[in-house]
Short mmCIF file of C-alpha atoms and ligand atoms in Angstrom, two decimals:
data_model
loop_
_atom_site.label_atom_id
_atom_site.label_comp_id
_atom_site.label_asym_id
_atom_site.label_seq_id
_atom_site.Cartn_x
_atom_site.Cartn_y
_atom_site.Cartn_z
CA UNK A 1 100.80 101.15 86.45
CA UNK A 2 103.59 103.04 87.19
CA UNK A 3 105.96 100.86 89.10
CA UNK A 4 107.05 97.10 89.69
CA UNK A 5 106.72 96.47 93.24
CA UNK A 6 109.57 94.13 94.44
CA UNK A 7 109.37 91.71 91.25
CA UNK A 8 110.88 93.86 88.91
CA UNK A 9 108.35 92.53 86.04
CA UNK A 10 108.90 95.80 84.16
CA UNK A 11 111.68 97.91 83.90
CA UNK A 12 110.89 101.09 85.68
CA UNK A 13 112.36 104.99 85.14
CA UNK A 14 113.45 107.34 87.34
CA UNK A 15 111.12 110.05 86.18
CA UNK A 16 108.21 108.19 87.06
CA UNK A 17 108.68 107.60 90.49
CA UNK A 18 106.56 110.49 92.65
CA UNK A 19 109.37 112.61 94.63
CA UNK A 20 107.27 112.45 97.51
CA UNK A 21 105.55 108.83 98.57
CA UNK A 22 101.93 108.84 98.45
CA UNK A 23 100.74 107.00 101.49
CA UNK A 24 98.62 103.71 100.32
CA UNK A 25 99.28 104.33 96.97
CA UNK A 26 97.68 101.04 95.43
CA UNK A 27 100.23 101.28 92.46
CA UNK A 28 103.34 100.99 94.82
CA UNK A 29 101.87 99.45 97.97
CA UNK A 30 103.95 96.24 99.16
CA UNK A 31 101.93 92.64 98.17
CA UNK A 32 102.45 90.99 101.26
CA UNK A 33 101.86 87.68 99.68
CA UNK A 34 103.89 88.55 96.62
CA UNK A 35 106.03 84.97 96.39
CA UNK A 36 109.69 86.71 95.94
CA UNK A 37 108.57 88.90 98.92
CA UNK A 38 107.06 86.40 101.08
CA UNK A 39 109.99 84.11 100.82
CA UNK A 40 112.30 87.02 101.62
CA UNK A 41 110.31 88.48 104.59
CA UNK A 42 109.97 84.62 106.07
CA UNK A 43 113.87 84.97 106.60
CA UNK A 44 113.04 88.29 108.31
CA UNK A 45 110.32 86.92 110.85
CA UNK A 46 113.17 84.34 111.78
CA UNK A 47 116.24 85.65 112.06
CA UNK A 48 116.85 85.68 116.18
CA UNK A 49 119.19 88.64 115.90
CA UNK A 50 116.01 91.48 115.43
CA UNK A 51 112.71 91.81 116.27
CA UNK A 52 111.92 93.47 112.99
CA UNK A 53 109.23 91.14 111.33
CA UNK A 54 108.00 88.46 113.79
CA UNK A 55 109.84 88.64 117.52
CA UNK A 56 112.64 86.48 119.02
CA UNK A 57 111.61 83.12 120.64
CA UNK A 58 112.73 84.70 123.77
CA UNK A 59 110.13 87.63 123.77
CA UNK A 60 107.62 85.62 122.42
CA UNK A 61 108.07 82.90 125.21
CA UNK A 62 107.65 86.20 127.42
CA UNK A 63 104.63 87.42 125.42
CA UNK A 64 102.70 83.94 125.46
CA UNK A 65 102.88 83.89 129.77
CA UNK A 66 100.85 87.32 129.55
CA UNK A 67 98.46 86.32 126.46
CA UNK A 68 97.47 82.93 128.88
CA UNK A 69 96.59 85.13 131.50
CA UNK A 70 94.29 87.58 128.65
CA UNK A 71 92.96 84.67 126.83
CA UNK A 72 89.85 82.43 127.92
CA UNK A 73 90.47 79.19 129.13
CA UNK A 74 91.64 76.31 127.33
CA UNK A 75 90.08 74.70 125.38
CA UNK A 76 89.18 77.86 123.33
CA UNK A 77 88.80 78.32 119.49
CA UNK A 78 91.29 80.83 118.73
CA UNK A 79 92.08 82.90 115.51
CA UNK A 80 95.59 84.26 114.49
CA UNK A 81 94.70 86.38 112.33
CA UNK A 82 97.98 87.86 110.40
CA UNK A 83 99.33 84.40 111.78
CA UNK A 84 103.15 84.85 110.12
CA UNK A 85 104.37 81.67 110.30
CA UNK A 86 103.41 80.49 112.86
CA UNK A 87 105.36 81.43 116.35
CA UNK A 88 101.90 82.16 118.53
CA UNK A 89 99.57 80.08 116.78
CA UNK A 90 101.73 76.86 117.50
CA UNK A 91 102.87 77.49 121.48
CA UNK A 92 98.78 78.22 121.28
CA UNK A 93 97.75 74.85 120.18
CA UNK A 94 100.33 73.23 122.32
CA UNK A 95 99.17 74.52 125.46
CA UNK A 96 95.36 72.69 124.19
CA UNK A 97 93.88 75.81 122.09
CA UNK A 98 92.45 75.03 118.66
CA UNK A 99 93.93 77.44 116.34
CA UNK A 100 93.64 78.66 113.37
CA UNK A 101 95.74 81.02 111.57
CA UNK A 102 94.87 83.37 108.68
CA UNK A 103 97.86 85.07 106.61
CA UNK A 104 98.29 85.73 102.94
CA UNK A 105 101.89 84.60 102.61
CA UNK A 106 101.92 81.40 101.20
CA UNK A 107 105.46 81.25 102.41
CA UNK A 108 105.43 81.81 105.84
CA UNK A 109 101.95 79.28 105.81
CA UNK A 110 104.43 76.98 104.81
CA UNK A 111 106.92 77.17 107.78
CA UNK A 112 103.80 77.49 110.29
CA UNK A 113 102.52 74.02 109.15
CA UNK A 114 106.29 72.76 109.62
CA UNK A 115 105.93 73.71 113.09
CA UNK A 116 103.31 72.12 113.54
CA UNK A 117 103.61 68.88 112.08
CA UNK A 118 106.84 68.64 114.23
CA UNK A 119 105.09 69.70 116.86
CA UNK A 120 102.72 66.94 116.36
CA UNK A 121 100.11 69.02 116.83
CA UNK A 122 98.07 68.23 113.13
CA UNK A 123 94.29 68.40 114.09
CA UNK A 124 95.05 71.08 116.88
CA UNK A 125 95.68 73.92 114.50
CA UNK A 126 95.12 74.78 110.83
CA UNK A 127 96.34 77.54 108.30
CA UNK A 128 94.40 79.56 105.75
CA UNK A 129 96.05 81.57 103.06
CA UNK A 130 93.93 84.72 102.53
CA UNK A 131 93.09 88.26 102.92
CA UNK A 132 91.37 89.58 105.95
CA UNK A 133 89.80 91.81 104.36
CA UNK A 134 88.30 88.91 102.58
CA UNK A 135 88.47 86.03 103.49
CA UNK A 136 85.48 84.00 104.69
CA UNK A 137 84.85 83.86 108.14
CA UNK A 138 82.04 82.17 109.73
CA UNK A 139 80.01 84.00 112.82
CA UNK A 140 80.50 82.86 116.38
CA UNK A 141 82.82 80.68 115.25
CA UNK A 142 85.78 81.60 117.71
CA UNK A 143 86.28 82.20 121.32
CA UNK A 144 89.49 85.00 120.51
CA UNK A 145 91.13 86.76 117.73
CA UNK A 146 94.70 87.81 118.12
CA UNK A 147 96.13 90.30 115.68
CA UNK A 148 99.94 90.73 117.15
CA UNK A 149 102.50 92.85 116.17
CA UNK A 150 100.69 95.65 114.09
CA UNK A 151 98.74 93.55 111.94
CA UNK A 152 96.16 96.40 111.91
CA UNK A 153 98.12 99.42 111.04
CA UNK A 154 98.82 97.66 107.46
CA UNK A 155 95.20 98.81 106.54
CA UNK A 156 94.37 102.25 105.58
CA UNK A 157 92.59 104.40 108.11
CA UNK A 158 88.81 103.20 105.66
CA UNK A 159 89.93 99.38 105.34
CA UNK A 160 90.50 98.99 109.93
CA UNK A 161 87.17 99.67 110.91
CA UNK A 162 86.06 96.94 108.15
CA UNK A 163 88.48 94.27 109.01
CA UNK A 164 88.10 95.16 112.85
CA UNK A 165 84.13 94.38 112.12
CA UNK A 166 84.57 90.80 109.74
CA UNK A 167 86.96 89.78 112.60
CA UNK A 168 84.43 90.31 115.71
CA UNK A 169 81.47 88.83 113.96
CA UNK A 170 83.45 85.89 113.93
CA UNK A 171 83.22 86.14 117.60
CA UNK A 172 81.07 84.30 119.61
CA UNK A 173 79.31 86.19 122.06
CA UNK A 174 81.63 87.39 125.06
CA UNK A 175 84.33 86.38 123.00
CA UNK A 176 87.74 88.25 123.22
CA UNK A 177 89.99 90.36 120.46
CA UNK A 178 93.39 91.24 121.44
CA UNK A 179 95.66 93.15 119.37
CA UNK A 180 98.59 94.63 120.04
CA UNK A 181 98.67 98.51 118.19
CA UNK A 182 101.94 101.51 117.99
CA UNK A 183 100.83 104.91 118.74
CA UNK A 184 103.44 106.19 116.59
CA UNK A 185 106.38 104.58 114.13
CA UNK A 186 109.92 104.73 115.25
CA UNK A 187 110.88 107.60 113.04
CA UNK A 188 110.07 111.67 113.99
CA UNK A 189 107.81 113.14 112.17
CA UNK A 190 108.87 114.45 108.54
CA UNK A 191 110.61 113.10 106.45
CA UNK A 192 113.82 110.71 106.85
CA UNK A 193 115.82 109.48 104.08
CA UNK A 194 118.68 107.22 103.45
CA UNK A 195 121.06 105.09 101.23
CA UNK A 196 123.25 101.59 101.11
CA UNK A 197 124.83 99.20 99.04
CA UNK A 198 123.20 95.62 100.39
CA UNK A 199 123.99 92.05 98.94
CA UNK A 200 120.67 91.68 99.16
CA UNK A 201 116.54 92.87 100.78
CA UNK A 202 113.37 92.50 100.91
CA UNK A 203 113.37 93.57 97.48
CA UNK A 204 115.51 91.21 95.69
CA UNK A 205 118.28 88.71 96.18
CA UNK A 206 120.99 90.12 94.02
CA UNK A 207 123.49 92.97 95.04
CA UNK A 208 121.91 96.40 94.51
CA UNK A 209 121.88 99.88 95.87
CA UNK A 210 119.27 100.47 98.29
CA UNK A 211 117.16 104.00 98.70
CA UNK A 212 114.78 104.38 101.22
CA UNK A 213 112.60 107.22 102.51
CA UNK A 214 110.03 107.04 104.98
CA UNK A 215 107.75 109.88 105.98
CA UNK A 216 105.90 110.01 109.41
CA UNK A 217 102.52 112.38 108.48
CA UNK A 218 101.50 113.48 112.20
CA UNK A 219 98.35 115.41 112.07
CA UNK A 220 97.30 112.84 109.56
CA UNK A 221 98.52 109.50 111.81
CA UNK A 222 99.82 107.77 108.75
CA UNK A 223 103.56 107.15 107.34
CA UNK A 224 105.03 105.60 104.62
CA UNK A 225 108.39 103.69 103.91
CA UNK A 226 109.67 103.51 100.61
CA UNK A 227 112.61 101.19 99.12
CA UNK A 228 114.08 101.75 95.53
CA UNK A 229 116.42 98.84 94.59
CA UNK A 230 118.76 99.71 91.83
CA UNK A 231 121.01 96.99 90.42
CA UNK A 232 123.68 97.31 87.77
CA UNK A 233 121.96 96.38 84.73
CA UNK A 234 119.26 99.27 85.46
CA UNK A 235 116.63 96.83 86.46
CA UNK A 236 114.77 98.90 89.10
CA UNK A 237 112.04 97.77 91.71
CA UNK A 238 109.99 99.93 93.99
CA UNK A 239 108.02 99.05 97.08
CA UNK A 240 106.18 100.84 99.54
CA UNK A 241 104.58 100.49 102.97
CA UNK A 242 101.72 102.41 104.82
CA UNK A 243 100.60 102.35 108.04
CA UNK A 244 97.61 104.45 110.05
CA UNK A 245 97.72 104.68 113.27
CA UNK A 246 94.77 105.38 115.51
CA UNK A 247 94.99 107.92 117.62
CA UNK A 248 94.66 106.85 121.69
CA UNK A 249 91.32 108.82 122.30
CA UNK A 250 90.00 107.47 119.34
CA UNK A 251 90.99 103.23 119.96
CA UNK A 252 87.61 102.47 122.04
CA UNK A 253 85.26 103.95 119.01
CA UNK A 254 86.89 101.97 116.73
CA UNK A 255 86.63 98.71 118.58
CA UNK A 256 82.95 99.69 119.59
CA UNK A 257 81.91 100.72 115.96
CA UNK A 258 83.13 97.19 114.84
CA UNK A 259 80.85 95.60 117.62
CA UNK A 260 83.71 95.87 120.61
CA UNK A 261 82.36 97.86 123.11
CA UNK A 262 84.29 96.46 126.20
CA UNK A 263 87.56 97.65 125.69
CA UNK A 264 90.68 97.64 128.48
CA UNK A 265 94.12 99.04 126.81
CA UNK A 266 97.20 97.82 128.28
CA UNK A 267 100.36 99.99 128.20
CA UNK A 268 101.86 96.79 125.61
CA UNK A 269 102.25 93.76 127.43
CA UNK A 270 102.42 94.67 130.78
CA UNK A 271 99.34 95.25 132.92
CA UNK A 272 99.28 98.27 133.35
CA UNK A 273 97.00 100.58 131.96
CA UNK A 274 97.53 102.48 128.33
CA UNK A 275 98.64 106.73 128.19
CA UNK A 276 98.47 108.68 125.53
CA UNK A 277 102.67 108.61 125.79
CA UNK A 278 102.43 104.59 125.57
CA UNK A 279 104.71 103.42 123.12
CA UNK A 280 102.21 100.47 121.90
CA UNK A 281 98.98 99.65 123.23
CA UNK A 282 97.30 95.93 123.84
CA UNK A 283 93.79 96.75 123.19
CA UNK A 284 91.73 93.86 125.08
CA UNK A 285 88.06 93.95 123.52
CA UNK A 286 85.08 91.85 124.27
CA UNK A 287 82.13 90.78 122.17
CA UNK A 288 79.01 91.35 124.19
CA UNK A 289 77.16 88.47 125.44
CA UNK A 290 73.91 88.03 123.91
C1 LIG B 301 104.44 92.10 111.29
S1 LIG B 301 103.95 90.54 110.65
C2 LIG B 301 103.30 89.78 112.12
C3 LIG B 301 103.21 88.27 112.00
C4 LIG B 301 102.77 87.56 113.29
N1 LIG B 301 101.54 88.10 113.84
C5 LIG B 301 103.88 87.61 114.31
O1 LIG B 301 103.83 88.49 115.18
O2 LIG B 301 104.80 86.79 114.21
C6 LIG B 301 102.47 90.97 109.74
C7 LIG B 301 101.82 89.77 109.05
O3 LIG B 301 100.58 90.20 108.48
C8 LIG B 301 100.42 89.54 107.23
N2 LIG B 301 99.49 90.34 106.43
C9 LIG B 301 99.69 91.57 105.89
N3 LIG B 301 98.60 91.97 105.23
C10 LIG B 301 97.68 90.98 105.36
C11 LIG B 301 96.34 90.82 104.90
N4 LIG B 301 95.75 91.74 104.16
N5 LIG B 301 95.68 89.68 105.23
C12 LIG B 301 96.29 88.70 105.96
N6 LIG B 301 97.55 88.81 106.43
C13 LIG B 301 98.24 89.94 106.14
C14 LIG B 301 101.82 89.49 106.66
O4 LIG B 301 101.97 88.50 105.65
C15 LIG B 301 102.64 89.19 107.91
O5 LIG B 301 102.81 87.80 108.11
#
């Protein structure tokens, strides 16, 4: 293994970082639920200056009128899956939903059942630390899944139909999947790259200089961002992230194939309809009914 992503386990050289990031390289691909990582990323998803991990409380107030209005009526049995910690599961089970949320980040688990339990909302909604890719999920055992704010893009362009399928056999029949997809990332396509000295990251808490490159593949619908901490006494840590993104003409097969054929794509969350120019697309799906 040729790098330490973000826990700097090994000490890592130069020379054997590739030049060029390999999209979904398994070797240097971010573990979500690495604990140093998770813990970091938590302070991410709520900081209410940026949108950049979870949203502010303001847009997700905003977000939660429009999901009511997509969502079947309460009392439904509703998975989060890629839950975070918490900020639409909760305002879910408050309004009378019974929710469950899936993530693997132990950490942000952690603040989710916070919110709850000051919420007093206990036997309205539960968390589940796993892997969607694996994680047991019974059939027709919920009325919606949610997967907000990319969820799906994490997984490579062979691991979304999968996940996609394990989460609508969990469906009952007629049931609903939202989730919320980006045509394309913020960056141009080619190659971007960049430099800073930060107190601290996502990659570690001490001061160290940061070197990122990210690299938007068009024709292939993938990119990948890639952080090198360096820190004074050498100690090096890698991480990387991939994303595919599915094209727009191809979004209703790959909700069909999974068992999805209803599909309606919003242009994000307003109502009207997706373009192929839409900056994200809320991709409403529905399980037939049996
Ligand atoms: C961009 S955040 C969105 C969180 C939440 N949906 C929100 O909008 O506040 C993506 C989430 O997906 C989770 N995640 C990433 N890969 C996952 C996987 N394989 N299985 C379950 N959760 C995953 C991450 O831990 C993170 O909490």
């Amino acid at each position: 293994m040729a790098y330490a992503a973000a826990n700097m386990r090994q000490k890592l050289h130069a020379s054997s970082i590739p030049p060029w990031p390999v999209p979904f390289d398994s070797a240097a691909e971010l573990d979500w639920g690495n604990p140093g990582y998770a813990r970091r990323l938590l302070r991410e998803h709520l900081d209410q200056t940026h949108d950049g991990a979870s949203r502010r409380r303001t847009v997700i107030a905003g977000q939660m009128r429009r999901l009511c209005r997509l969502l079947p009526a309460t009392p439904a049995r509703i998975l989060d899956a890629g839950c975070g910690p918490g900020l639409y599961a909760v305002p879910l089970a408050a309004l009378g939903h019974s929710v469950t949320g899936i993530d693997v980040s132990a950490a942000a688990l952690r603040h989710a059942r916070g919110l709850a339990r000051d919420a007093h909302l206990r036997g309205k909604v539960r968390f589940v630390k796993g892997d969607l890719r694996d994680v047991p999920l019974a059939p027709d055992s919920f009325d919606a899944v949610l997967l907000v704010y990319f969820v799906l893009e994490a997984f490579s362009r062979t691991d979304q139909p999968e996940v996609l399928r394990r989460l609508a056999a969990s469906l009952a029949a007629g049931g609903t999947l939202i989730a919320e997809l980006r045509l394309r990332p913020e960056q141009p396509p080619g190659r971007i790259d960049w430099w800073d000295v930060v107190p601290n990251s996502l990659l570690s808490d001490r001061r160290h200089l940061l070197l990122g490159d990210a690299v938007y593949d068009e024709r292939r619908h993938t990119y990948v961002l890639r952080e090198i901490a360096i820190h004074d006494d050498g100690a090096v840590a890698v991480q990387q992230t991939s994303g595919w993104l599915c094209p727009f003409g191809s979004i209703p097969r790959l909700f069909a194939r999974a068992g999805l054929p209803d599909v309606t794509m919003f242009d994000g969350w307003t109502g009207s309809p997706a373009h192929a120019l839409s900056e994200t697309v809320l991709v409403v799906a529905r399980r037939r009914r049996t």
